[in-house]
mmCIF file of C-alpha atoms in Angstrom:
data_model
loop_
_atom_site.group_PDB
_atom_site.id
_atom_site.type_symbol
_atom_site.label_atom_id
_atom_site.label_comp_id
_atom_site.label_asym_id
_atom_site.label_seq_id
_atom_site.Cartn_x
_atom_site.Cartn_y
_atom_site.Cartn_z
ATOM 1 C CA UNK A 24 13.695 -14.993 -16.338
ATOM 2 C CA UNK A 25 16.695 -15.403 -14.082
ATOM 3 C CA UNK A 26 18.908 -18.189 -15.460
ATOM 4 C CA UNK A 27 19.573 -20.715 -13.392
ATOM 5 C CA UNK A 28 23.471 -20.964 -11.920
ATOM 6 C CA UNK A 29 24.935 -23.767 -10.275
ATOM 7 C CA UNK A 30 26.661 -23.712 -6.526
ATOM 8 C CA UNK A 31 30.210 -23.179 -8.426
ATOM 9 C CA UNK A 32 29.726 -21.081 -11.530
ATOM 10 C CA UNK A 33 30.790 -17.025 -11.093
ATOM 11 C CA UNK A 34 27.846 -14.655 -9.374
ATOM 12 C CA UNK A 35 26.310 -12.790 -12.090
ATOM 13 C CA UNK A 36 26.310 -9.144 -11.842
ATOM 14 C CA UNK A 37 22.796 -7.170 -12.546
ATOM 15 C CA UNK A 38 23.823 -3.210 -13.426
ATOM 16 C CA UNK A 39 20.828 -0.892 -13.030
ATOM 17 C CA UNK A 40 21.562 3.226 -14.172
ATOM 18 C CA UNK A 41 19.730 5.482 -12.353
ATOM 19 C CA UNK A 42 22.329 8.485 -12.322
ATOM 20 C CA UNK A 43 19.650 11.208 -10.943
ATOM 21 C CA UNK A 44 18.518 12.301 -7.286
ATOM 22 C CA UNK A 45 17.236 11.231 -3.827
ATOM 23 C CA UNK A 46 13.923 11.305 -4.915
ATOM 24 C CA UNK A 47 14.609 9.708 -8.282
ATOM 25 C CA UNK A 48 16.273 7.235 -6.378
ATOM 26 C CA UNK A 49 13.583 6.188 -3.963
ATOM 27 C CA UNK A 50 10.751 6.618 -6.908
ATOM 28 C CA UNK A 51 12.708 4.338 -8.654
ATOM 29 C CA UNK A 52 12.896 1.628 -4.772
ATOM 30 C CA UNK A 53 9.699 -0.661 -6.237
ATOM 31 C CA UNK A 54 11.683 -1.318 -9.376
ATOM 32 C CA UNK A 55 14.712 -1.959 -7.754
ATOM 33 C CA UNK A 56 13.420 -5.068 -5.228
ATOM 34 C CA UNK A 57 11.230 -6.160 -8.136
ATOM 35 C CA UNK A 58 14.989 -7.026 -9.856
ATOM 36 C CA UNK A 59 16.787 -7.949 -6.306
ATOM 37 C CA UNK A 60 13.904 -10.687 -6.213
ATOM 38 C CA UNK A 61 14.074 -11.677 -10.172
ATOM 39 C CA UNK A 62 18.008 -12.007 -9.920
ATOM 40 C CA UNK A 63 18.556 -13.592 -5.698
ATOM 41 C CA UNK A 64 21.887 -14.874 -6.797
ATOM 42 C CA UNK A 65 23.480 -11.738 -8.696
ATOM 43 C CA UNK A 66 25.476 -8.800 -7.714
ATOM 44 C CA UNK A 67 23.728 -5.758 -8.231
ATOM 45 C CA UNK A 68 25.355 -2.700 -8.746
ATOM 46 C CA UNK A 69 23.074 0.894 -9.396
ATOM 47 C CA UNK A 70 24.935 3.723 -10.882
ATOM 48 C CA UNK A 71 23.939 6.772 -9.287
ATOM 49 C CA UNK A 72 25.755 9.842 -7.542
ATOM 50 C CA UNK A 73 28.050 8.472 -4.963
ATOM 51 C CA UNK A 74 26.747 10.631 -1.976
ATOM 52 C CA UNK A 75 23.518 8.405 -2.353
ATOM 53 C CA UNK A 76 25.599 5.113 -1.103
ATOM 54 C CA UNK A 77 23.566 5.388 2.429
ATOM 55 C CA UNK A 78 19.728 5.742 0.492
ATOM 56 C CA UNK A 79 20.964 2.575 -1.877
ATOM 57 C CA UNK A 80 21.763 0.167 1.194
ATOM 58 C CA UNK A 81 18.850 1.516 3.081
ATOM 59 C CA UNK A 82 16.804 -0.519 0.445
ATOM 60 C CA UNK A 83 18.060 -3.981 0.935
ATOM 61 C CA UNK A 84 18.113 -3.993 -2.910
ATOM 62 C CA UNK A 85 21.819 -2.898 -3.939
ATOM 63 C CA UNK A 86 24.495 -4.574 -3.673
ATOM 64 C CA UNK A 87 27.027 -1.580 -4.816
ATOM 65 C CA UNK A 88 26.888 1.795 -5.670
ATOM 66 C CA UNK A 89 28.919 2.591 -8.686
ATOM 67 C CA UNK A 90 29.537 6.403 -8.565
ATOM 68 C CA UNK A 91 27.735 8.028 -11.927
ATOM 69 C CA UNK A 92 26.323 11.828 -12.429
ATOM 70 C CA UNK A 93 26.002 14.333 -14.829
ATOM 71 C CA UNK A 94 24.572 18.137 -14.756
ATOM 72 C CA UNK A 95 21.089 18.555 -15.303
ATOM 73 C CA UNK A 96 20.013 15.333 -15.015
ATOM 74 C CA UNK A 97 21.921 14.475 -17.820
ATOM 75 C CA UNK A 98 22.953 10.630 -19.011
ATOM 76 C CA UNK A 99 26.601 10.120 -17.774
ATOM 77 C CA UNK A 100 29.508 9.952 -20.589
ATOM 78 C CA UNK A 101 30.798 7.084 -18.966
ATOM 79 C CA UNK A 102 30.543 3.897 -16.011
ATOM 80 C CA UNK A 103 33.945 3.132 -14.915
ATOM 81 C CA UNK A 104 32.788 -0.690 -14.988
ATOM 82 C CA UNK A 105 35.529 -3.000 -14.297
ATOM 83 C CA UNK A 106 35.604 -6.804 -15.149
ATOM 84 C CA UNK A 107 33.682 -9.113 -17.270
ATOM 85 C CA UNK A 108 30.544 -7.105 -19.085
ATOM 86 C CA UNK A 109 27.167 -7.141 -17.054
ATOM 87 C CA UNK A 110 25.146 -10.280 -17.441
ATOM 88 C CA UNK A 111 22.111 -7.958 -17.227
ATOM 89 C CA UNK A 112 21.840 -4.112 -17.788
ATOM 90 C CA UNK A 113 18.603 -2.140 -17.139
ATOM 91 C CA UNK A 114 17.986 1.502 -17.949
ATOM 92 C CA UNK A 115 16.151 3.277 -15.316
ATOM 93 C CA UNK A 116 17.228 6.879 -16.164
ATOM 94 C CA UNK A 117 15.940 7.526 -19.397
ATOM 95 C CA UNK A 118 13.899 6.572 -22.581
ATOM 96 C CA UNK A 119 15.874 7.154 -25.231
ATOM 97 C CA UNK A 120 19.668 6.525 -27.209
ATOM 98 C CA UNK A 121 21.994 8.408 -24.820
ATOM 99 C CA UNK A 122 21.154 6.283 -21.742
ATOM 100 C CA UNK A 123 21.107 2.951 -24.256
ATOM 101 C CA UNK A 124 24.178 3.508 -25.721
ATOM 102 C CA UNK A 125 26.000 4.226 -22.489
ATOM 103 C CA UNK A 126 24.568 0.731 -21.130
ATOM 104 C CA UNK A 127 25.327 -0.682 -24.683
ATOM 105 C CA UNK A 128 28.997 0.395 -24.755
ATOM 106 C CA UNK A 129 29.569 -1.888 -21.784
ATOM 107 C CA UNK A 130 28.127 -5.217 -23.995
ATOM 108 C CA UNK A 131 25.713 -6.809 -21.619
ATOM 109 C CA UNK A 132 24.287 -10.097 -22.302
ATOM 110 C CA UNK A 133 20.676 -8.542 -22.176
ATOM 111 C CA UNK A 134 19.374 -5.204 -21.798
ATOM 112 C CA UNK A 135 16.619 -3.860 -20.280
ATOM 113 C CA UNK A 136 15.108 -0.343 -21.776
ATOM 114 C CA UNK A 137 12.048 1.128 -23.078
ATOM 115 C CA UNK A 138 11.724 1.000 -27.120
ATOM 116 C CA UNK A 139 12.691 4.045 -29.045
ATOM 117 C CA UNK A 140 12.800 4.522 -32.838
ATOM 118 C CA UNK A 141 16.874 5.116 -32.019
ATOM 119 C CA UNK A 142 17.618 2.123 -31.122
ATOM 120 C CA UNK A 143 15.610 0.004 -32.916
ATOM 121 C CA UNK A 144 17.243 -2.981 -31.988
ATOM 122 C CA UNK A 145 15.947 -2.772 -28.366
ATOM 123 C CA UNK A 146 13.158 -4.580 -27.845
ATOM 124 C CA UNK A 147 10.972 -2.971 -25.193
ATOM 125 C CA UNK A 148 7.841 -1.579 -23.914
ATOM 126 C CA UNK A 149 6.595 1.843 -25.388
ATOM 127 C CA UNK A 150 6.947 5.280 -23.149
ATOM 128 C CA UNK A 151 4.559 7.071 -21.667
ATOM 129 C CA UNK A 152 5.106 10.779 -20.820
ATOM 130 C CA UNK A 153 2.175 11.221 -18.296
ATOM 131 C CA UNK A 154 2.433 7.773 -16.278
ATOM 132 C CA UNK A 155 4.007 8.491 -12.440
ATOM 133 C CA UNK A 156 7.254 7.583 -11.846
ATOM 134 C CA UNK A 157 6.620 4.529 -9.925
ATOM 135 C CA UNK A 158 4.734 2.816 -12.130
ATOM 136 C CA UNK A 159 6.821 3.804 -15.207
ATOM 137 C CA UNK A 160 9.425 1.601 -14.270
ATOM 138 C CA UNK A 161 7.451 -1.561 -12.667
ATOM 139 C CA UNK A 162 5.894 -1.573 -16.169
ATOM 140 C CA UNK A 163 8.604 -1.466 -18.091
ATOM 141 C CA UNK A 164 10.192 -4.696 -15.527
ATOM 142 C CA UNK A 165 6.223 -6.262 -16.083
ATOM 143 C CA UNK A 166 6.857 -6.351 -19.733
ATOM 144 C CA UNK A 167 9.870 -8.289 -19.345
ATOM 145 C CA UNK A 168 7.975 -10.495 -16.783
ATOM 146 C CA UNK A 169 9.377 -9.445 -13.620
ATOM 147 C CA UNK A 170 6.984 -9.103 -10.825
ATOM 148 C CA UNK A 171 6.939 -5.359 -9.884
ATOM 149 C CA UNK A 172 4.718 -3.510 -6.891
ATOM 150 C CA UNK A 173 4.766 -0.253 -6.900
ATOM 151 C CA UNK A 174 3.656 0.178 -3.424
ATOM 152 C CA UNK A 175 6.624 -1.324 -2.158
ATOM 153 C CA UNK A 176 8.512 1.749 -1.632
ATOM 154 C CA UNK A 177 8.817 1.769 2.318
ATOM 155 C CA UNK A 178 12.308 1.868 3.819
ATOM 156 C CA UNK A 179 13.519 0.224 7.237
ATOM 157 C CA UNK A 180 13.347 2.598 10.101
ATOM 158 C CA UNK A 181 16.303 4.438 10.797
ATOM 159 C CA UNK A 182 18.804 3.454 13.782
ATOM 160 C CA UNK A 183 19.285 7.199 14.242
ATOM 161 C CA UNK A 184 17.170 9.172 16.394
ATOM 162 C CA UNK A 185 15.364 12.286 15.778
ATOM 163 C CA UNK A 186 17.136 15.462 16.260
ATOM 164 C CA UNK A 187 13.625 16.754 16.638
ATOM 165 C CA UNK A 188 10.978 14.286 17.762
ATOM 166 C CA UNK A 189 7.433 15.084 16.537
ATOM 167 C CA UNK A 190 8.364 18.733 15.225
ATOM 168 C CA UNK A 191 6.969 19.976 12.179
ATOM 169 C CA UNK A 192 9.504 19.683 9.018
ATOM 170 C CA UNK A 193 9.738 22.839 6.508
ATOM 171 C CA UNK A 194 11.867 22.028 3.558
ATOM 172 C CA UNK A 195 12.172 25.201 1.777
ATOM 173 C CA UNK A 196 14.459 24.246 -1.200
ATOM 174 C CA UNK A 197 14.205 22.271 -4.343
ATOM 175 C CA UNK A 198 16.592 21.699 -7.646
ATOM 176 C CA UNK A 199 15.050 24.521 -9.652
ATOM 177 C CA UNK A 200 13.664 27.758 -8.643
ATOM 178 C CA UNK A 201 10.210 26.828 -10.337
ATOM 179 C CA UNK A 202 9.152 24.514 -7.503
ATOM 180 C CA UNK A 203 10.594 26.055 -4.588
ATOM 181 C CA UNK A 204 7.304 27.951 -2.600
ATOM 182 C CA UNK A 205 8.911 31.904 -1.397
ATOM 183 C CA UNK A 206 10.349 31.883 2.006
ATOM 184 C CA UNK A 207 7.824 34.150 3.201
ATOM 185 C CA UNK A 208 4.709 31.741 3.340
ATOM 186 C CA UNK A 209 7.358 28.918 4.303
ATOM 187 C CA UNK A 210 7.476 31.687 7.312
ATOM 188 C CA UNK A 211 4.020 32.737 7.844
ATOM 189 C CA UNK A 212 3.154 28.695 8.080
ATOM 190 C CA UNK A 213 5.685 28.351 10.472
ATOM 191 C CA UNK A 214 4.667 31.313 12.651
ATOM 192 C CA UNK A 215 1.021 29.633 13.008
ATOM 193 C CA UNK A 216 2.574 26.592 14.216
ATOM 194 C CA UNK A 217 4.340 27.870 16.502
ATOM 195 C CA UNK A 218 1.917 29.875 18.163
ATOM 196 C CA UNK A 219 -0.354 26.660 18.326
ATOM 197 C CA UNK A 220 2.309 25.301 20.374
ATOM 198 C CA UNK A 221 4.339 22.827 17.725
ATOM 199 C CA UNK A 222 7.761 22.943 17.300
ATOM 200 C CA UNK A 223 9.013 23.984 13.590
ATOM 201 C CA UNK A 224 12.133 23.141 12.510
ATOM 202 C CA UNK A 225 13.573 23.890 8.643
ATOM 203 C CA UNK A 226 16.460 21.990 6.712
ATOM 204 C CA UNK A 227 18.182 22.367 3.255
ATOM 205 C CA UNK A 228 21.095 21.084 1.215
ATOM 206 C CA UNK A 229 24.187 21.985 1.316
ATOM 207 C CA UNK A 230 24.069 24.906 -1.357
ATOM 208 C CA UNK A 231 20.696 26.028 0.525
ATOM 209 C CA UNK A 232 22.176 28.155 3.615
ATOM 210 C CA UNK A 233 20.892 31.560 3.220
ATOM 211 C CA UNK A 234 17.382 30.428 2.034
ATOM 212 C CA UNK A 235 17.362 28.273 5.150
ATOM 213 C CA UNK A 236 18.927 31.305 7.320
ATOM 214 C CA UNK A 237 16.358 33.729 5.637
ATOM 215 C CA UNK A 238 13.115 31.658 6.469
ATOM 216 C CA UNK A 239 14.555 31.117 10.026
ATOM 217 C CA UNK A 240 14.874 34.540 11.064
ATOM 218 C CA UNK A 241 11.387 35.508 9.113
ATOM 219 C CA UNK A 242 10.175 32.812 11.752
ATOM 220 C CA UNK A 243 12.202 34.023 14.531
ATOM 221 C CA UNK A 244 13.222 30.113 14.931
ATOM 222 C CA UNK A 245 16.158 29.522 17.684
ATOM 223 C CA UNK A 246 18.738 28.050 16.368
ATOM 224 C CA UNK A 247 18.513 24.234 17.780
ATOM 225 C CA UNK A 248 15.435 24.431 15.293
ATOM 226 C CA UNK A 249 17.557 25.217 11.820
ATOM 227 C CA UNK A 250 19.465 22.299 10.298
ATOM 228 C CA UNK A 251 21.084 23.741 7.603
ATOM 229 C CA UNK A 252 23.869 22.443 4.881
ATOM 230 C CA UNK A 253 22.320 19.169 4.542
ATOM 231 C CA UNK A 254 22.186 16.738 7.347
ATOM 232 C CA UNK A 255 23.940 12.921 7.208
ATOM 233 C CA UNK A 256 21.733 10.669 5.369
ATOM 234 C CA UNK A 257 21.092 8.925 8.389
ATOM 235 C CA UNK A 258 20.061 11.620 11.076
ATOM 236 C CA UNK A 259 18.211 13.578 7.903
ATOM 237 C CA UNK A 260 16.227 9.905 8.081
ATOM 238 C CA UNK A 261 15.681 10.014 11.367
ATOM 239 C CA UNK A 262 14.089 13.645 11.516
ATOM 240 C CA UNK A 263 12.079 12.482 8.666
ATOM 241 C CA UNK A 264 11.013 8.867 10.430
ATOM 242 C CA UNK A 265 9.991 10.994 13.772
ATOM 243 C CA UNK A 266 8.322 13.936 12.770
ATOM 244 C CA UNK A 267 5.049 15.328 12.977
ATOM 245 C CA UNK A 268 4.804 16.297 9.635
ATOM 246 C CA UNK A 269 7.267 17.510 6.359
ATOM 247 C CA UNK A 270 6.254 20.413 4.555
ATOM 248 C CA UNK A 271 7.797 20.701 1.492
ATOM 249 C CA UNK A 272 7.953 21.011 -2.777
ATOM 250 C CA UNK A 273 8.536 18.575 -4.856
ATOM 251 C CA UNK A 274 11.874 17.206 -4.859
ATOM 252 C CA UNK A 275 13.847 14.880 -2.158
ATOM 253 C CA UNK A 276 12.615 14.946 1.380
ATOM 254 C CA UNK A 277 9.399 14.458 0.439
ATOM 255 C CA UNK A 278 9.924 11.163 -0.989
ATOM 256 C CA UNK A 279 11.764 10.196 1.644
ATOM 257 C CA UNK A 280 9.092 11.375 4.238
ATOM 258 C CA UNK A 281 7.291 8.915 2.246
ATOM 259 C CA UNK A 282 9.490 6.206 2.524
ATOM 260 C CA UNK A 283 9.572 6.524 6.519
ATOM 261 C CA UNK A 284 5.634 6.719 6.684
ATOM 262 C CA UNK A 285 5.584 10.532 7.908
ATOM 263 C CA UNK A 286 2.622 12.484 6.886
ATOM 264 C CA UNK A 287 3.594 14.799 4.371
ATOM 265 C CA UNK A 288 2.168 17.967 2.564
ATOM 266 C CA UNK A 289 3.812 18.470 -0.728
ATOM 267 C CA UNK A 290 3.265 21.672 -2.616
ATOM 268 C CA UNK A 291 3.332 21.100 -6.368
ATOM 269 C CA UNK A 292 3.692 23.441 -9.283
ATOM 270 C CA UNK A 293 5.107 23.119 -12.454
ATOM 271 C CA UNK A 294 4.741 19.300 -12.119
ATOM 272 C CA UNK A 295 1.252 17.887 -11.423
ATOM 273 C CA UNK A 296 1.197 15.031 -8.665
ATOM 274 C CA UNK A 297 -0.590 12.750 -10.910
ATOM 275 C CA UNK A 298 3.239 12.313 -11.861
ATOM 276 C CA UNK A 299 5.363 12.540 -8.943
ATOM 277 C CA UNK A 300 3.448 12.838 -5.777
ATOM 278 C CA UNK A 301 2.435 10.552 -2.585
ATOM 279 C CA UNK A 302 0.827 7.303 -3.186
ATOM 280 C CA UNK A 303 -3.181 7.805 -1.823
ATOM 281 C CA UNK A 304 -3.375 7.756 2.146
ATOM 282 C CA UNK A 305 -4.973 9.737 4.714
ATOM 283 C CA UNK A 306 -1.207 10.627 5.870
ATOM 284 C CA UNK A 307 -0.074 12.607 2.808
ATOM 285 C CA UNK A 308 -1.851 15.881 0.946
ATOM 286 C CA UNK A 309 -0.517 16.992 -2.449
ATOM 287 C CA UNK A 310 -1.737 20.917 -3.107
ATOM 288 C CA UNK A 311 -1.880 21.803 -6.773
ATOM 289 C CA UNK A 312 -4.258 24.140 -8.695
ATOM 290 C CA UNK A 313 -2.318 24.008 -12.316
ATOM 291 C CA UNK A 314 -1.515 23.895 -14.999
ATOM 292 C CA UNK A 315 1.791 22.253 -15.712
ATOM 293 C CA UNK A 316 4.526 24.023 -16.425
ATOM 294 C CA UNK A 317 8.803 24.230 -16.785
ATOM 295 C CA UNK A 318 10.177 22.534 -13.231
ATOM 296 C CA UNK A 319 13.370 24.046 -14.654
ATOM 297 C CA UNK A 320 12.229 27.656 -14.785
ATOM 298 C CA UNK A 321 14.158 30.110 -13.108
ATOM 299 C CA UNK A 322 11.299 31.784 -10.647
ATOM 300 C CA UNK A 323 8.875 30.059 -8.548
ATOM 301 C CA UNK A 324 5.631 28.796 -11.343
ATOM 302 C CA UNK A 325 2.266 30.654 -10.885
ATOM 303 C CA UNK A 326 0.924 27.570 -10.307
ATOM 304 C CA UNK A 327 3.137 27.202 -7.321
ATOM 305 C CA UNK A 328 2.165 30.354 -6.179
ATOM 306 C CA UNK A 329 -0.869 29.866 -5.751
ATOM 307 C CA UNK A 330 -1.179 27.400 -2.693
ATOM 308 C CA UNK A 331 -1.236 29.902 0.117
ATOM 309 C CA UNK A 332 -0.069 29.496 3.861
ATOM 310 C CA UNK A 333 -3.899 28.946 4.900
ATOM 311 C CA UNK A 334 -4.335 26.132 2.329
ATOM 312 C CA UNK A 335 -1.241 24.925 3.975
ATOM 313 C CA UNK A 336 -2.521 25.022 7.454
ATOM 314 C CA UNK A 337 -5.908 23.606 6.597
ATOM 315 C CA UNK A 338 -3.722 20.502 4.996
ATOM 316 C CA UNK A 339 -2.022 19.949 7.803
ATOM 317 C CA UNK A 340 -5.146 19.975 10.588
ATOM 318 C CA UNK A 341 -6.468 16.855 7.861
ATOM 319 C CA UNK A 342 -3.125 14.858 8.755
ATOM 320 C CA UNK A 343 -2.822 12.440 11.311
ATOM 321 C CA UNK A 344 -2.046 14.102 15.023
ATOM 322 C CA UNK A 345 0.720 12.001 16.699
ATOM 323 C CA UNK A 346 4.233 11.980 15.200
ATOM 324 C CA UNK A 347 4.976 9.171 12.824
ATOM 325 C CA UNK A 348 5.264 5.477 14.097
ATOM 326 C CA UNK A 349 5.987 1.739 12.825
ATOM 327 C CA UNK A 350 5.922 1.890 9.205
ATOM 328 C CA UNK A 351 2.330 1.119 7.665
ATOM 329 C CA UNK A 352 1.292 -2.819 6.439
ATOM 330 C CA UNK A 353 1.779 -2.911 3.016
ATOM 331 C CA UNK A 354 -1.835 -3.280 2.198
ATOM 332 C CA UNK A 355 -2.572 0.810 3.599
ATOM 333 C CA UNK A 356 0.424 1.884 0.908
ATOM 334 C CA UNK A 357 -1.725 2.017 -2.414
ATOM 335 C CA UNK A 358 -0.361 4.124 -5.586
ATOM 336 C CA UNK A 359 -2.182 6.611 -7.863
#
């Protein structure tokens, strides 16, 4: 599909809009070498939030990070996209006409998208609502004929160390109050740990200090074991790459524990796992009893609430033992 380009014609440039989070970002990794392979001689630039520059050239697929966001997950209102119009554009942040038209306003030679009765003039594959995230968008690049894998999701091990070698990771936070699991079991999970003899340690974001410093002194945790305010990219990687395990909802860290190969157990709620969670491997447990309901809801979902701190503890005696090492052969990484 790639046209061909001789030794002195221009390098094309590929844009790819994915304007959402970490874990949108590195959901979205497969689909992203899938088009590095299809276009070897282009430029490709992903519009995203600039703090995710570091996760972008962790991939080995971008070429540039072009600084996009909006609240909410919202589309962007604009790209600040300088030069000639993109040879290629593809649309991996939506479905519909508000993500189109802001790739459309920029006149790319071809567009990428899934079809909607909109924007009838884009041809495209149809959407499905319950398909996981991975495999949404490898489809939709299938359909155009571009080989996509969605098992290839792993990311290079990180050149910074552990702050914590083989500790246990508790994420407590999450973008919406429906999928972040109360402090209090957060603590009562960490207590067991620690009297088994494992070090516990608990991160956050930057807008997630007290919840961090509230689960931390429910623990009694010393403070070398609290990383709050949202580490660096790269020594948040590192934690993640060395740890014995991450504990956490559904939202960032636990995509990127998957990305390292750490074994993970993710506690879902409002979302069901069928659409967001770990690929199938002995390493990673996703807890959720159902049904779905608003991951935007302002208190933590009943389904949420019920995974206890013993179904947490039972999850994480099935896990592997030893912290996480070299990065599994592709062939162990299989999707849902």
């Amino acid at each position: 599909m790639s046209p061909r380009r001789t030794p002195d014609a221009p390098r094309g440039r590929l844009l790819v809009l994915r304007a959402l989070g970490l874990g949108d970002l590195l959901a979205g990794v497969p689909a992203l070498r899938a088009l590095r392979r299809a276009f070897p001689g282009y430029e490709l630039v992903l519009a995203a939030p600039a703090g995710l520059a570091p996760v972008a050239a962790a991939t080995g697929a971008v070429d540039r990070l072009l600084p996009a966001s909006a609240p909410s997950r919202a589309v962007p209102r604009a790209l600040h996209w300088t030069g000639p119009p993109p040879d290629v554009a593809v649309d991996l942040h939506g479905n519909g006409p508000p993500s189109h038209r802001l790739l459309q306003s920029l006149h790319p030679r071809r567009l990428l998208a899934f079809a909607h009765p909109g924007t009838p003039e884009i041809e495209g594959p149809p959407w499905y609502a319950e398909e996981h995230e991975r495999d949404r968008w490898c489809r939709l690049l299938r359909w155009y004929g571009l080989d996509a894998d969605p098992a290839d999701l792993l990311l290079p091990r990180p050149r910074t160390p552990s702050p914590a070698p083989g500790a246990v990771v508790l994420h407590p936070g999450a973008g919406a109050p429906a999928r972040r699991w109360p402090a209090e079991r957060y603590a009562a999970v960490a207590t067991a740990l620690r009297e088994r003899g494992l070090r516990v340690v608990v991160t956050g974001g930057a807008d997630e200090e007290d919840l961090v410093a509230r689960l931390a002194a429910l623990a009694g945790l010393p403070g070398d074991d609290v990383f709050p305010g949202g580490l660096p990219f790269g020594r948040l990687a590192g934690l993640v790459a060395g740890c014995r395990a991450v504990v956490s909802g559904d939202t960032g860290i636990a995509h990127l524990a998957v990305a390292h190969a750490a074994p993970t157990v993710t506690l879902f709620g409002p979302v069901p796992p069928a659409l967001w969670g770990p690929p199938r491997h002995p390493r990673h447990v996703a807890l959720w009893h159902g049904p779905p309901g608003d991951p935007h809801g302002p208190r933590p979902d009943p389904a949420l609430l019920r995974i206890t701190p013993a179904e947490v503890l039972r999850a994480l005696d099935r896990l592997p033992v030893t912290p996480a090492g070299p990065h599994a052969p592709p062939e162990e990484v299989t999707t849902r």
